[in-house]
JSON list of N, CA and C in Angstrom, two decimals:
[
{"chain": "P", "resi": 1, "resn": "MET", "atom": "N", "xyz": [14.37, 26.73, 8.88]},
{"chain": "P", "resi": 1, "resn": "MET", "atom": "CA", "xyz": [15.63, 25.97, 8.74]},
{"chain": "P", "resi": 1, "resn": "MET", "atom": "C", "xyz": [16.10, 26.90, 7.61]},
{"chain": "P", "resi": 2, "resn": "PRO", "atom": "N", "xyz": [17.60, 27.34, 7.87]},
{"chain": "P", "resi": 2, "resn": "PRO", "atom": "CA", "xyz": [18.55, 27.90, 7.05]},
{"chain": "P", "resi": 2, "resn": "PRO", "atom": "C", "xyz": [18.73, 26.90, 5.78]},
{"chain": "P", "resi": 3, "resn": "ASP", "atom": "N", "xyz": [19.07, 27.27, 4.69]},
{"chain": "P", "resi": 3, "resn": "ASP", "atom": "CA", "xyz": [19.35, 26.22, 3.86]},
{"chain": "P", "resi": 3, "resn": "ASP", "atom": "C", "xyz": [20.82, 25.61, 3.99]},
{"chain": "P", "resi": 4, "resn": "GLU", "atom": "N", "xyz": [21.72, 26.42, 4.37]},
{"chain": "P", "resi": 4, "resn": "GLU", "atom": "CA", "xyz": [23.36, 25.72, 4.95]},
{"chain": "P", "resi": 4, "resn": "GLU", "atom": "C", "xyz": [23.10, 25.06, 5.36]},
{"chain": "P", "resi": 5, "resn": "LEU", "atom": "N", "xyz": [21.55, 24.67, 6.62]},
{"chain": "P", "resi": 5, "resn": "LEU", "atom": "CA", "xyz": [21.58, 23.37, 7.41]},
{"chain": "P", "resi": 5, "resn": "LEU", "atom": "C", "xyz": [21.37, 22.22, 6.72]},
{"chain": "P", "resi": 6, "resn": "ARG", "atom": "N", "xyz": [20.08, 22.49, 5.47]},
{"chain": "P", "resi": 6, "resn": "ARG", "atom": "CA", "xyz": [19.29, 21.59, 5.44]},
{"chain": "P", "resi": 6, "resn": "ARG", "atom": "C", "xyz": [20.35, 20.18, 4.37]},
{"chain": "P", "resi": 7, "resn": "SER", "atom": "N", "xyz": [20.13, 19.18, 4.50]},
{"chain": "P", "resi": 7, "resn": "SER", "atom": "CA", "xyz": [20.82, 18.60, 3.78]},
{"chain": "P", "resi": 7, "resn": "SER", "atom": "C", "xyz": [20.58, 18.41, 2.31]},
{"chain": "P", "resi": 8, "resn": "PRO", "atom": "N", "xyz": [21.83, 18.17, 1.51]},
{"chain": "P", "resi": 8, "resn": "PRO", "atom": "CA", "xyz": [21.25, 18.41, 0.05]},
{"chain": "P", "resi": 8, "resn": "PRO", "atom": "C", "xyz": [20.93, 16.83, -0.60]},
{"chain": "P", "resi": 9, "resn": "ILE", "atom": "N", "xyz": [20.38, 15.87, 0.19]},
{"chain": "P", "resi": 9, "resn": "ILE", "atom": "CA", "xyz": [20.05, 14.70, -0.13]},
{"chain": "P", "resi": 9, "resn": "ILE", "atom": "C", "xyz": [18.52, 14.63, -0.32]},
{"chain": "P", "resi": 10, "resn": "LYS", "atom": "N", "xyz": [18.36, 14.20, -1.35]},
{"chain": "P", "resi": 10, "resn": "LYS", "atom": "CA", "xyz": [16.61, 14.27, -2.06]},
{"chain": "P", "resi": 10, "resn": "LYS", "atom": "C", "xyz": [16.19, 13.10, -0.61]},
{"chain": "P", "resi": 11, "resn": "HIS", "atom": "N", "xyz": [15.08, 13.59, 0.17]},
{"chain": "P", "resi": 11, "resn": "HIS", "atom": "CA", "xyz": [14.84, 12.68, 1.18]},
{"chain": "P", "resi": 11, "resn": "HIS", "atom": "C", "xyz": [13.68, 11.91, 0.82]},
{"chain": "P", "resi": 12, "resn": "HIS", "atom": "N", "xyz": [12.98, 12.17, -0.48]},
{"chain": "P", "resi": 12, "resn": "HIS", "atom": "CA", "xyz": [11.42, 11.45, -0.54]},
{"chain": "P", "resi": 12, "resn": "HIS", "atom": "C", "xyz": [11.52, 11.35, -1.93]},
{"chain": "P", "resi": 13, "resn": "LEU", "atom": "N", "xyz": [11.34, 10.23, -2.99]},
{"chain": "P", "resi": 13, "resn": "LEU", "atom": "CA", "xyz": [10.93, 10.34, -4.21]},
{"chain": "P", "resi": 13, "resn": "LEU", "atom": "C", "xyz": [9.82, 8.94, -4.55]},
{"chain": "P", "resi": 14, "resn": "VAL", "atom": "N", "xyz": [9.03, 9.62, -5.11]},
{"chain": "P", "resi": 14, "resn": "VAL", "atom": "CA", "xyz": [8.08, 8.63, -5.91]},
{"chain": "P", "resi": 14, "resn": "VAL", "atom": "C", "xyz": [7.70, 8.51, -7.27]},
{"chain": "P", "resi": 15, "resn": "LEU", "atom": "N", "xyz": [7.82, 6.81, -8.01]},
{"chain": "P", "resi": 15, "resn": "LEU", "atom": "CA", "xyz": [7.87, 6.81, -8.90]},
{"chain": "P", "resi": 15, "resn": "LEU", "atom": "C", "xyz": [6.55, 6.09, -9.27]},
{"chain": "P", "resi": 16, "resn": "HIS", "atom": "N", "xyz": [6.30, 5.91, -10.72]},
{"chain": "P", "resi": 16, "resn": "HIS", "atom": "CA", "xyz": [5.02, 5.20, -10.64]},
{"chain": "P", "resi": 16, "resn": "HIS", "atom": "C", "xyz": [5.26, 4.65, -12.16]},
{"chain": "P", "resi": 17, "resn": "ARG", "atom": "N", "xyz": [4.65, 3.44, -12.32]},
{"chain": "P", "resi": 17, "resn": "ARG", "atom": "CA", "xyz": [4.41, 2.79, -13.76]},
{"chain": "P", "resi": 17, "resn": "ARG", "atom": "C", "xyz": [3.09, 2.65, -14.04]},
{"chain": "P", "resi": 18, "resn": "ILE", "atom": "N", "xyz": [2.69, 3.26, -15.29]},
{"chain": "P", "resi": 18, "resn": "ILE", "atom": "CA", "xyz": [1.14, 2.76, -15.72]},
{"chain": "P", "resi": 18, "resn": "ILE", "atom": "C", "xyz": [1.52, 2.37, -17.30]},
{"chain": "P", "resi": 19, "resn": "ASP", "atom": "N", "xyz": [1.08, 1.28, -17.32]},
{"chain": "P", "resi": 19, "resn": "ASP", "atom": "CA", "xyz": [1.01, 0.68, -18.48]},
{"chain": "P", "resi": 19, "resn": "ASP", "atom": "C", "xyz": [-0.21, -0.26, -19.26]},
{"chain": "P", "resi": 20, "resn": "PRO", "atom": "N", "xyz": [-1.40, 0.61, -19.28]},
{"chain": "P", "resi": 20, "resn": "PRO", "atom": "CA", "xyz": [-3.10, 0.34, -19.48]},
{"chain": "P", "resi": 20, "resn": "PRO", "atom": "C", "xyz": [-3.21, -1.10, -20.60]},
{"chain": "P", "resi": 21, "resn": "GLU", "atom": "N", "xyz": [-1.91, -1.09, -21.61]},
{"chain": "P", "resi": 21, "resn": "GLU", "atom": "CA", "xyz": [-2.19, -2.17, -22.69]},
{"chain": "P", "resi": 21, "resn": "GLU", "atom": "C", "xyz": [-1.76, -3.85, -21.82]},
{"chain": "P", "resi": 22, "resn": "GLN", "atom": "N", "xyz": [-0.98, -3.62, -20.65]},
{"chain": "P", "resi": 22, "resn": "GLN", "atom": "CA", "xyz": [-0.36, -4.56, -19.48]},
{"chain": "P", "resi": 22, "resn": "GLN", "atom": "C", "xyz": [-1.10, -4.92, -18.62]},
{"chain": "P", "resi": 23, "resn": "GLY", "atom": "N", "xyz": [-1.73, -3.57, -18.30]},
{"chain": "P", "resi": 23, "resn": "GLY", "atom": "CA", "xyz": [-2.30, -3.63, -17.03]},
{"chain": "P", "resi": 23, "resn": "GLY", "atom": "C", "xyz": [-1.69, -3.63, -15.92]},
{"chain": "P", "resi": 24, "resn": "ILE", "atom": "N", "xyz": [-0.68, -2.72, -16.04]},
{"chain": "P", "resi": 24, "resn": "ILE", "atom": "CA", "xyz": [0.33, -2.34, -14.87]},
{"chain": "P", "resi": 24, "resn": "ILE", "atom": "C", "xyz": [-0.32, -1.05, -14.03]},
{"chain": "P", "resi": 25, "resn": "ARG", "atom": "N", "xyz": [-0.09, -0.84, -13.20]},
{"chain": "P", "resi": 25, "resn": "ARG", "atom": "CA", "xyz": [-0.15, 0.38, -12.06]},
{"chain": "P", "resi": 25, "resn": "ARG", "atom": "C", "xyz": [0.10, 0.24, -10.91]},
{"chain": "P", "resi": 26, "resn": "ARG", "atom": "N", "xyz": [1.22, 0.66, -10.97]},
{"chain": "P", "resi": 26, "resn": "ARG", "atom": "CA", "xyz": [2.55, 0.25, -9.78]},
{"chain": "P", "resi": 26, "resn": "ARG", "atom": "C", "xyz": [3.03, 1.25, -9.13]},
{"chain": "P", "resi": 27, "resn": "PHE", "atom": "N", "xyz": [3.67, 1.50, -7.86]},
{"chain": "P", "resi": 27, "resn": "PHE", "atom": "CA", "xyz": [4.04, 2.68, -7.49]},
{"chain": "P", "resi": 27, "resn": "PHE", "atom": "C", "xyz": [5.27, 2.08, -6.45]},
{"chain": "P", "resi": 28, "resn": "TYR", "atom": "N", "xyz": [6.66, 3.21, -6.58]},
{"chain": "P", "resi": 28, "resn": "TYR", "atom": "CA", "xyz": [7.36, 2.56, -5.88]},
{"chain": "P", "resi": 28, "resn": "TYR", "atom": "C", "xyz": [7.71, 3.84, -5.12]},
{"chain": "P", "resi": 29, "resn": "SER", "atom": "N", "xyz": [8.54, 3.96, -3.53]},
{"chain": "P", "resi": 29, "resn": "SER", "atom": "CA", "xyz": [8.64, 5.17, -3.00]},
{"chain": "P", "resi": 29, "resn": "SER", "atom": "C", "xyz": [9.36, 4.82, -2.10]},
{"chain": "P", "resi": 30, "resn": "LEU", "atom": "N", "xyz": [10.68, 5.64, -1.98]},
{"chain": "P", "resi": 30, "resn": "LEU", "atom": "CA", "xyz": [11.95, 5.59, -1.40]},
{"chain": "P", "resi": 30, "resn": "LEU", "atom": "C", "xyz": [11.95, 6.73, -0.64]},
{"chain": "P", "resi": 31, "resn": "MET", "atom": "N", "xyz": [12.52, 6.74, 0.59]},
{"chain": "P", "resi": 31, "resn": "MET", "atom": "CA", "xyz": [12.50, 7.74, 1.36]},
{"chain": "P", "resi": 31, "resn": "MET", "atom": "C", "xyz": [13.33, 7.74, 2.57]},
{"chain": "P", "resi": 32, "resn": "ILE", "atom": "N", "xyz": [14.46, 8.88, 2.87]},
{"chain": "P", "resi": 32, "resn": "ILE", "atom": "CA", "xyz": [15.09, 8.67, 3.99]},
{"chain": "P", "resi": 32, "resn": "ILE", "atom": "C", "xyz": [14.80, 9.19, 4.85]},
{"chain": "P", "resi": 33, "resn": "GLU", "atom": "N", "xyz": [15.00, 8.17, 6.37]},
{"chain": "P", "resi": 33, "resn": "GLU", "atom": "CA", "xyz": [14.60, 9.28, 7.42]},
{"chain": "P", "resi": 33, "resn": "GLU", "atom": "C", "xyz": [15.57, 8.71, 8.70]},
{"chain": "P", "resi": 34, "resn": "ARG", "atom": "N", "xyz": [15.32, 9.96, 9.70]},
{"chain": "P", "resi": 34, "resn": "ARG", "atom": "CA", "xyz": [16.13, 9.19, 10.82]},
{"chain": "P", "resi": 34, "resn": "ARG", "atom": "C", "xyz": [14.97, 9.01, 12.22]},
{"chain": "P", "resi": 35, "resn": "ASP", "atom": "N", "xyz": [15.15, 7.39, 13.10]},
{"chain": "P", "resi": 35, "resn": "ASP", "atom": "CA", "xyz": [14.49, 7.50, 13.79]},
{"chain": "P", "resi": 35, "resn": "ASP", "atom": "C", "xyz": [14.99, 7.98, 15.43]},
{"chain": "P", "resi": 36, "resn": "LEU", "atom": "N", "xyz": [13.97, 7.41, 16.31]},
{"chain": "P", "resi": 36, "resn": "LEU", "atom": "CA", "xyz": [14.40, 8.84, 17.35]},
{"chain": "P", "resi": 36, "resn": "LEU", "atom": "C", "xyz": [15.71, 7.90, 17.63]},
{"chain": "P", "resi": 37, "resn": "PHE", "atom": "N", "xyz": [16.25, 6.68, 17.58]},
{"chain": "P", "resi": 37, "resn": "PHE", "atom": "CA", "xyz": [18.02, 7.17, 17.94]},
{"chain": "P", "resi": 37, "resn": "PHE", "atom": "C", "xyz": [18.89, 7.15, 17.04]},
{"chain": "P", "resi": 38, "resn": "GLY", "atom": "N", "xyz": [18.17, 8.24, 16.14]},
{"chain": "P", "resi": 38, "resn": "GLY", "atom": "CA", "xyz": [19.14, 8.99, 15.14]},
{"chain": "P", "resi": 38, "resn": "GLY", "atom": "C", "xyz": [19.84, 8.16, 13.98]},
{"chain": "P", "resi": 39, "resn": "THR", "atom": "N", "xyz": [19.26, 6.57, 13.94]},
{"chain": "P", "resi": 39, "resn": "THR", "atom": "CA", "xyz": [19.68, 5.68, 12.97]},
{"chain": "P", "resi": 39, "resn": "THR", "atom": "C", "xyz": [19.25, 6.27, 11.38]},
{"chain": "P", "resi": 40, "resn": "VAL", "atom": "N", "xyz": [20.17, 6.40, 10.73]},
{"chain": "P", "resi": 40, "resn": "VAL", "atom": "CA", "xyz": [19.48, 6.82, 9.16]},
{"chain": "P", "resi": 40, "resn": "VAL", "atom": "C", "xyz": [19.14, 5.36, 8.74]},
{"chain": "P", "resi": 41, "resn": "ARG", "atom": "N", "xyz": [17.80, 5.54, 7.77]},
{"chain": "P", "resi": 41, "resn": "ARG", "atom": "CA", "xyz": [16.96, 4.38, 7.21]},
{"chain": "P", "resi": 41, "resn": "ARG", "atom": "C", "xyz": [16.84, 4.95, 5.82]},
{"chain": "P", "resi": 42, "resn": "LEU", "atom": "N", "xyz": [16.87, 3.83, 5.30]},
{"chain": "P", "resi": 42, "resn": "LEU", "atom": "CA", "xyz": [16.00, 4.09, 3.52]},
{"chain": "P", "resi": 42, "resn": "LEU", "atom": "C", "xyz": [15.03, 3.22, 3.70]},
{"chain": "P", "resi": 43, "resn": "VAL", "atom": "N", "xyz": [13.61, 4.01, 3.35]},
{"chain": "P", "resi": 43, "resn": "VAL", "atom": "CA", "xyz": [12.41, 2.89, 3.73]},
{"chain": "P", "resi": 43, "resn": "VAL", "atom": "C", "xyz": [11.94, 2.83, 2.05]},
{"chain": "P", "resi": 44, "resn": "ARG", "atom": "N", "xyz": [11.49, 1.62, 1.88]},
{"chain": "P", "resi": 44, "resn": "ARG", "atom": "CA", "xyz": [11.35, 1.25, 0.26]},
{"chain": "P", "resi": 44, "resn": "ARG", "atom": "C", "xyz": [9.95, 0.58, 0.64]},
{"chain": "P", "resi": 45, "resn": "HIS", "atom": "N", "xyz": [9.36, 1.46, -0.14]},
{"chain": "P", "resi": 45, "resn": "HIS", "atom": "CA", "xyz": [7.87, 0.97, -0.38]},
{"chain": "P", "resi": 45, "resn": "HIS", "atom": "C", "xyz": [7.29, 0.58, -1.63]},
{"chain": "P", "resi": 46, "resn": "TRP", "atom": "N", "xyz": [6.68, 0.01, -1.82]},
{"chain": "P", "resi": 46, "resn": "TRP", "atom": "CA", "xyz": [5.88, -0.58, -3.07]},
{"chain": "P", "resi": 46, "resn": "TRP", "atom": "C", "xyz": [4.81, -1.43, -3.54]},
{"chain": "P", "resi": 47, "resn": "GLY", "atom": "N", "xyz": [4.17, -1.41, -4.83]},
{"chain": "P", "resi": 47, "resn": "GLY", "atom": "CA", "xyz": [3.09, -2.09, -4.69]},
{"chain": "P", "resi": 47, "resn": "GLY", "atom": "C", "xyz": [2.09, -1.60, -5.54]},
{"chain": "P", "resi": 48, "resn": "ARG", "atom": "N", "xyz": [0.92, -1.97, -6.25]},
{"chain": "P", "resi": 48, "resn": "ARG", "atom": "CA", "xyz": [0.18, -1.57, -7.00]},
{"chain": "P", "resi": 48, "resn": "ARG", "atom": "C", "xyz": [-0.93, -0.80, -6.79]},
{"chain": "P", "resi": 49, "resn": "ILE", "atom": "N", "xyz": [-0.50, 0.41, -7.80]},
{"chain": "P", "resi": 49, "resn": "ILE", "atom": "CA", "xyz": [-1.63, 1.58, -7.19]},
{"chain": "P", "resi": 49, "resn": "ILE", "atom": "C", "xyz": [-3.00, 1.64, -6.45]},
{"chain": "P", "resi": 50, "resn": "GLY", "atom": "N", "xyz": [-3.30, 1.69, -5.06]},
{"chain": "P", "resi": 50, "resn": "GLY", "atom": "CA", "xyz": [-4.64, 1.56, -4.78]},
{"chain": "P", "resi": 50, "resn": "GLY", "atom": "C", "xyz": [-4.75, 0.68, -3.39]},
{"chain": "P", "resi": 51, "resn": "THR", "atom": "N", "xyz": [-3.18, -0.26, -3.90]},
{"chain": "P", "resi": 51, "resn": "THR", "atom": "CA", "xyz": [-3.07, -1.20, -2.25]},
{"chain": "P", "resi": 51, "resn": "THR", "atom": "C", "xyz": [-2.06, -0.16, -1.36]},
{"chain": "P", "resi": 52, "resn": "ASN", "atom": "N", "xyz": [-2.15, -1.35, -0.26]},
{"chain": "P", "resi": 52, "resn": "ASN", "atom": "CA", "xyz": [-0.92, -0.77, 0.68]},
{"chain": "P", "resi": 52, "resn": "ASN", "atom": "C", "xyz": [0.27, -1.05, 0.42]},
{"chain": "P", "resi": 53, "resn": "GLY", "atom": "N", "xyz": [0.61, -2.07, -0.48]},
{"chain": "P", "resi": 53, "resn": "GLY", "atom": "CA", "xyz": [1.76, -2.57, -0.85]},
{"chain": "P", "resi": 53, "resn": "GLY", "atom": "C", "xyz": [2.60, -3.22, -0.32]},
{"chain": "P", "resi": 54, "resn": "GLN", "atom": "N", "xyz": [4.22, -3.04, -0.06]},
{"chain": "P", "resi": 54, "resn": "GLN", "atom": "CA", "xyz": [5.12, -3.73, 0.66]},
{"chain": "P", "resi": 54, "resn": "GLN", "atom": "C", "xyz": [5.99, -3.06, 1.21]},
{"chain": "P", "resi": 55, "resn": "GLU", "atom": "N", "xyz": [7.07, -2.87, 2.17]},
{"chain": "P", "resi": 55, "resn": "GLU", "atom": "CA", "xyz": [8.01, -2.27, 2.49]},
{"chain": "P", "resi": 55, "resn": "GLU", "atom": "C", "xyz": [9.00, -2.69, 3.38]},
{"chain": "P", "resi": 56, "resn": "LEU", "atom": "N", "xyz": [10.23, -2.08, 3.25]},
{"chain": "P", "resi": 56, "resn": "LEU", "atom": "CA", "xyz": [11.70, -2.62, 3.28]},
{"chain": "P", "resi": 56, "resn": "LEU", "atom": "C", "xyz": [12.29, -1.67, 3.78]},
{"chain": "P", "resi": 57, "resn": "VAL", "atom": "N", "xyz": [12.57, -2.14, 4.92]},
{"chain": "P", "resi": 57, "resn": "VAL", "atom": "CA", "xyz": [13.67, -0.36, 5.67]},
{"chain": "P", "resi": 57, "resn": "VAL", "atom": "C", "xyz": [15.08, -1.32, 5.66]},
{"chain": "P", "resi": 58, "resn": "GLU", "atom": "N", "xyz": [16.10, -0.21, 5.16]},
{"chain": "P", "resi": 58, "resn": "GLU", "atom": "CA", "xyz": [17.69, -0.59, 5.19]},
{"chain": "P", "resi": 58, "resn": "GLU", "atom": "C", "xyz": [18.16, 0.20, 5.99]},
{"chain": "P", "resi": 59, "resn": "ILE", "atom": "N", "xyz": [18.85, -0.14, 7.09]},
{"chain": "P", "resi": 59, "resn": "ILE", "atom": "CA", "xyz": [20.01, 0.79, 7.86]},
{"chain": "P", "resi": 59, "resn": "ILE", "atom": "C", "xyz": [21.44, 1.27, 7.36]},
{"chain": "P", "resi": 60, "resn": "HIS", "atom": "N", "xyz": [21.45, 2.46, 7.37]},
{"chain": "P", "resi": 60, "resn": "HIS", "atom": "CA", "xyz": [22.67, 2.81, 6.40]},
{"chain": "P", "resi": 60, "resn": "HIS", "atom": "C", "xyz": [23.25, 3.47, 7.62]},
{"chain": "P", "resi": 61, "resn": "ALA", "atom": "N", "xyz": [24.94, 3.91, 7.46]},
{"chain": "P", "resi": 61, "resn": "ALA", "atom": "CA", "xyz": [26.15, 4.61, 8.20]},
{"chain": "P", "resi": 61, "resn": "ALA", "atom": "C", "xyz": [25.46, 6.25, 8.25]},
{"chain": "P", "resi": 62, "resn": "ASP", "atom": "N", "xyz": [25.14, 6.85, 7.28]},
{"chain": "P", "resi": 62, "resn": "ASP", "atom": "CA", "xyz": [24.94, 8.04, 7.42]},
{"chain": "P", "resi": 62, "resn": "ASP", "atom": "C", "xyz": [24.03, 8.44, 6.03]},
{"chain": "P", "resi": 63, "resn": "GLU", "atom": "N", "xyz": [23.48, 9.69, 5.92]},
{"chain": "P", "resi": 63, "resn": "GLU", "atom": "CA", "xyz": [22.87, 10.16, 4.73]},
{"chain": "P", "resi": 63, "resn": "GLU", "atom": "C", "xyz": [23.64, 9.90, 3.38]},
{"chain": "P", "resi": 64, "resn": "ILE", "atom": "N", "xyz": [25.01, 10.22, 3.33]},
{"chain": "P", "resi": 64, "resn": "ILE", "atom": "CA", "xyz": [25.64, 10.30, 1.96]},
{"chain": "P", "resi": 64, "resn": "ILE", "atom": "C", "xyz": [25.26, 8.60, 1.39]},
{"chain": "P", "resi": 65, "resn": "ALA", "atom": "N", "xyz": [25.20, 7.80, 2.26]},
{"chain": "P", "resi": 65, "resn": "ALA", "atom": "CA", "xyz": [25.47, 6.65, 1.97]},
{"chain": "P", "resi": 65, "resn": "ALA", "atom": "C", "xyz": [23.66, 6.30, 1.72]},
{"chain": "P", "resi": 66, "resn": "ALA", "atom": "N", "xyz": [22.87, 6.30, 2.49]},
{"chain": "P", "resi": 66, "resn": "ALA", "atom": "CA", "xyz": [21.50, 6.23, 2.26]},
{"chain": "P", "resi": 66, "resn": "ALA", "atom": "C", "xyz": [21.23, 6.63, 0.81]},
{"chain": "P", "resi": 67, "resn": "GLY", "atom": "N", "xyz": [21.77, 8.16, 0.78]},
{"chain": "P", "resi": 67, "resn": "GLY", "atom": "CA", "xyz": [21.31, 9.15, -0.65]},
{"chain": "P", "resi": 67, "resn": "GLY", "atom": "C", "xyz": [21.64, 8.00, -1.72]},
{"chain": "P", "resi": 68, "resn": "GLN", "atom": "N", "xyz": [23.09, 7.59, -1.69]},
{"chain": "P", "resi": 68, "resn": "GLN", "atom": "CA", "xyz": [23.67, 6.81, -2.65]},
{"chain": "P", "resi": 68, "resn": "GLN", "atom": "C", "xyz": [23.12, 6.06, -3.42]},
{"chain": "P", "resi": 69, "resn": "ALA", "atom": "N", "xyz": [22.46, 4.94, -1.90]},
{"chain": "P", "resi": 69, "resn": "ALA", "atom": "CA", "xyz": [21.60, 4.08, -2.33]},
{"chain": "P", "resi": 69, "resn": "ALA", "atom": "C", "xyz": [20.03, 4.33, -3.07]},
{"chain": "P", "resi": 70, "resn": "LEU", "atom": "N", "xyz": [19.37, 5.30, -2.30]},
{"chain": "P", "resi": 70, "resn": "LEU", "atom": "CA", "xyz": [18.68, 6.02, -3.13]},
{"chain": "P", "resi": 70, "resn": "LEU", "atom": "C", "xyz": [18.50, 5.97, -4.70]},
{"chain": "P", "resi": 71, "resn": "GLU", "atom": "N", "xyz": [19.44, 6.95, -5.08]},
{"chain": "P", "resi": 71, "resn": "GLU", "atom": "CA", "xyz": [19.82, 6.73, -6.21]},
{"chain": "P", "resi": 71, "resn": "GLU", "atom": "C", "xyz": [20.11, 5.51, -7.36]},
{"chain": "P", "resi": 72, "resn": "ALA", "atom": "N", "xyz": [20.88, 5.01, -6.85]},
{"chain": "P", "resi": 72, "resn": "ALA", "atom": "CA", "xyz": [21.21, 3.76, -7.39]},
{"chain": "P", "resi": 72, "resn": "ALA", "atom": "C", "xyz": [19.57, 2.97, -7.43]},
{"chain": "P", "resi": 73, "resn": "LEU", "atom": "N", "xyz": [19.39, 2.34, -6.51]},
{"chain": "P", "resi": 73, "resn": "LEU", "atom": "CA", "xyz": [17.69, 2.13, -6.60]},
{"chain": "P", "resi": 73, "resn": "LEU", "atom": "C", "xyz": [16.65, 2.75, -7.78]},
{"chain": "P", "resi": 74, "resn": "ALA", "atom": "N", "xyz": [16.58, 4.11, -7.77]},
{"chain": "P", "resi": 74, "resn": "ALA", "atom": "CA", "xyz": [15.81, 5.03, -8.69]},
{"chain": "P", "resi": 74, "resn": "ALA", "atom": "C", "xyz": [15.92, 4.73, -10.11]},
{"chain": "P", "resi": 75, "resn": "GLN", "atom": "N", "xyz": [17.66, 4.65, -10.13]},
{"chain": "P", "resi": 75, "resn": "GLN", "atom": "CA", "xyz": [17.82, 4.49, -11.70]},
{"chain": "P", "resi": 75, "resn": "GLN", "atom": "C", "xyz": [17.54, 2.85, -11.66]},
{"chain": "P", "resi": 76, "resn": "VAL", "atom": "N", "xyz": [17.64, 1.95, -11.06]},
{"chain": "P", "resi": 76, "resn": "VAL", "atom": "CA", "xyz": [17.32, 1.05, -11.69]},
{"chain": "P", "resi": 76, "resn": "VAL", "atom": "C", "xyz": [16.10, 0.62, -12.32]},
{"chain": "P", "resi": 77, "resn": "LYS", "atom": "N", "xyz": [14.81, 1.40, -10.95]},
{"chain": "P", "resi": 77, "resn": "LYS", "atom": "CA", "xyz": [13.45, 1.35, -11.59]},
{"chain": "P", "resi": 77, "resn": "LYS", "atom": "C", "xyz": [13.22, 2.40, -12.84]},
{"chain": "P", "resi": 78, "resn": "ARG", "atom": "N", "xyz": [14.10, 3.43, -12.86]},
{"chain": "P", "resi": 78, "resn": "ARG", "atom": "CA", "xyz": [13.87, 4.50, -14.14]},
{"chain": "P", "resi": 78, "resn": "ARG", "atom": "C", "xyz": [13.92, 3.35, -15.70]},
{"chain": "P", "resi": 79, "resn": "ARG", "atom": "N", "xyz": [14.73, 2.58, -15.62]},
{"chain": "P", "resi": 79, "resn": "ARG", "atom": "CA", "xyz": [15.46, 1.85, -16.51]},
{"chain": "P", "resi": 79, "resn": "ARG", "atom": "C", "xyz": [14.34, 1.12, -16.44]},
{"chain": "P", "resi": 80, "resn": "ARG", "atom": "N", "xyz": [13.63, 0.59, -16.01]},
{"chain": "P", "resi": 80, "resn": "ARG", "atom": "CA", "xyz": [12.16, -0.69, -16.03]},
{"chain": "P", "resi": 80, "resn": "ARG", "atom": "C", "xyz": [11.11, -0.04, -16.56]},
{"chain": "P", "resi": 81, "resn": "GLY", "atom": "N", "xyz": [11.09, 1.32, -16.54]},
{"chain": "P", "resi": 81, "resn": "GLY", "atom": "CA", "xyz": [9.88, 2.23, -17.31]},
{"chain": "P", "resi": 81, "resn": "GLY", "atom": "C", "xyz": [9.12, 3.22, -16.18]},
{"chain": "P", "resi": 82, "resn": "TYR", "atom": "N", "xyz": [9.34, 2.74, -14.97]},
{"chain": "P", "resi": 82, "resn": "TYR", "atom": "CA", "xyz": [9.21, 3.79, -13.69]},
{"chain": "P", "resi": 82, "resn": "TYR", "atom": "C", "xyz": [9.50, 5.13, -14.06]},
{"chain": "P", "resi": 83, "resn": "ARG", "atom": "N", "xyz": [8.50, 5.93, -13.92]},
{"chain": "P", "resi": 83, "resn": "ARG", "atom": "CA", "xyz": [8.67, 7.83, -14.00]},
{"chain": "P", "resi": 83, "resn": "ARG", "atom": "C", "xyz": [8.73, 8.55, -12.60]},
{"chain": "P", "resi": 84, "resn": "ASP", "atom": "N", "xyz": [8.99, 9.58, -12.21]},
{"chain": "P", "resi": 84, "resn": "ASP", "atom": "CA", "xyz": [8.74, 10.28, -11.24]},
{"chain": "P", "resi": 84, "resn": "ASP", "atom": "C", "xyz": [7.31, 11.05, -11.33]},
{"chain": "P", "resi": 85, "resn": "LEU", "atom": "N", "xyz": [7.11, 10.84, -10.14]},
{"chain": "P", "resi": 85, "resn": "LEU", "atom": "CA", "xyz": [5.55, 11.55, -9.67]},
{"chain": "P", "resi": 85, "resn": "LEU", "atom": "C", "xyz": [5.87, 13.09, -9.22]}
]
């Protein structure tokens, strides 16, 4: 696909937080996708590393809104000690 047709939005982001002193080994994944009907979804997946974790799906009007939500959530997680994988 040509670069000019690609979306400028980051579609997948994985964060992790590992602190052996506190026994913390967690992940947080954010992904923007379209379903079969064209609906833009922000999929949040989190939990302890090595487990299936939990998942939450949010519906957004367009990719821009989903991208803004992704960046806002990532910023909050980074302030809480999560780092990019």
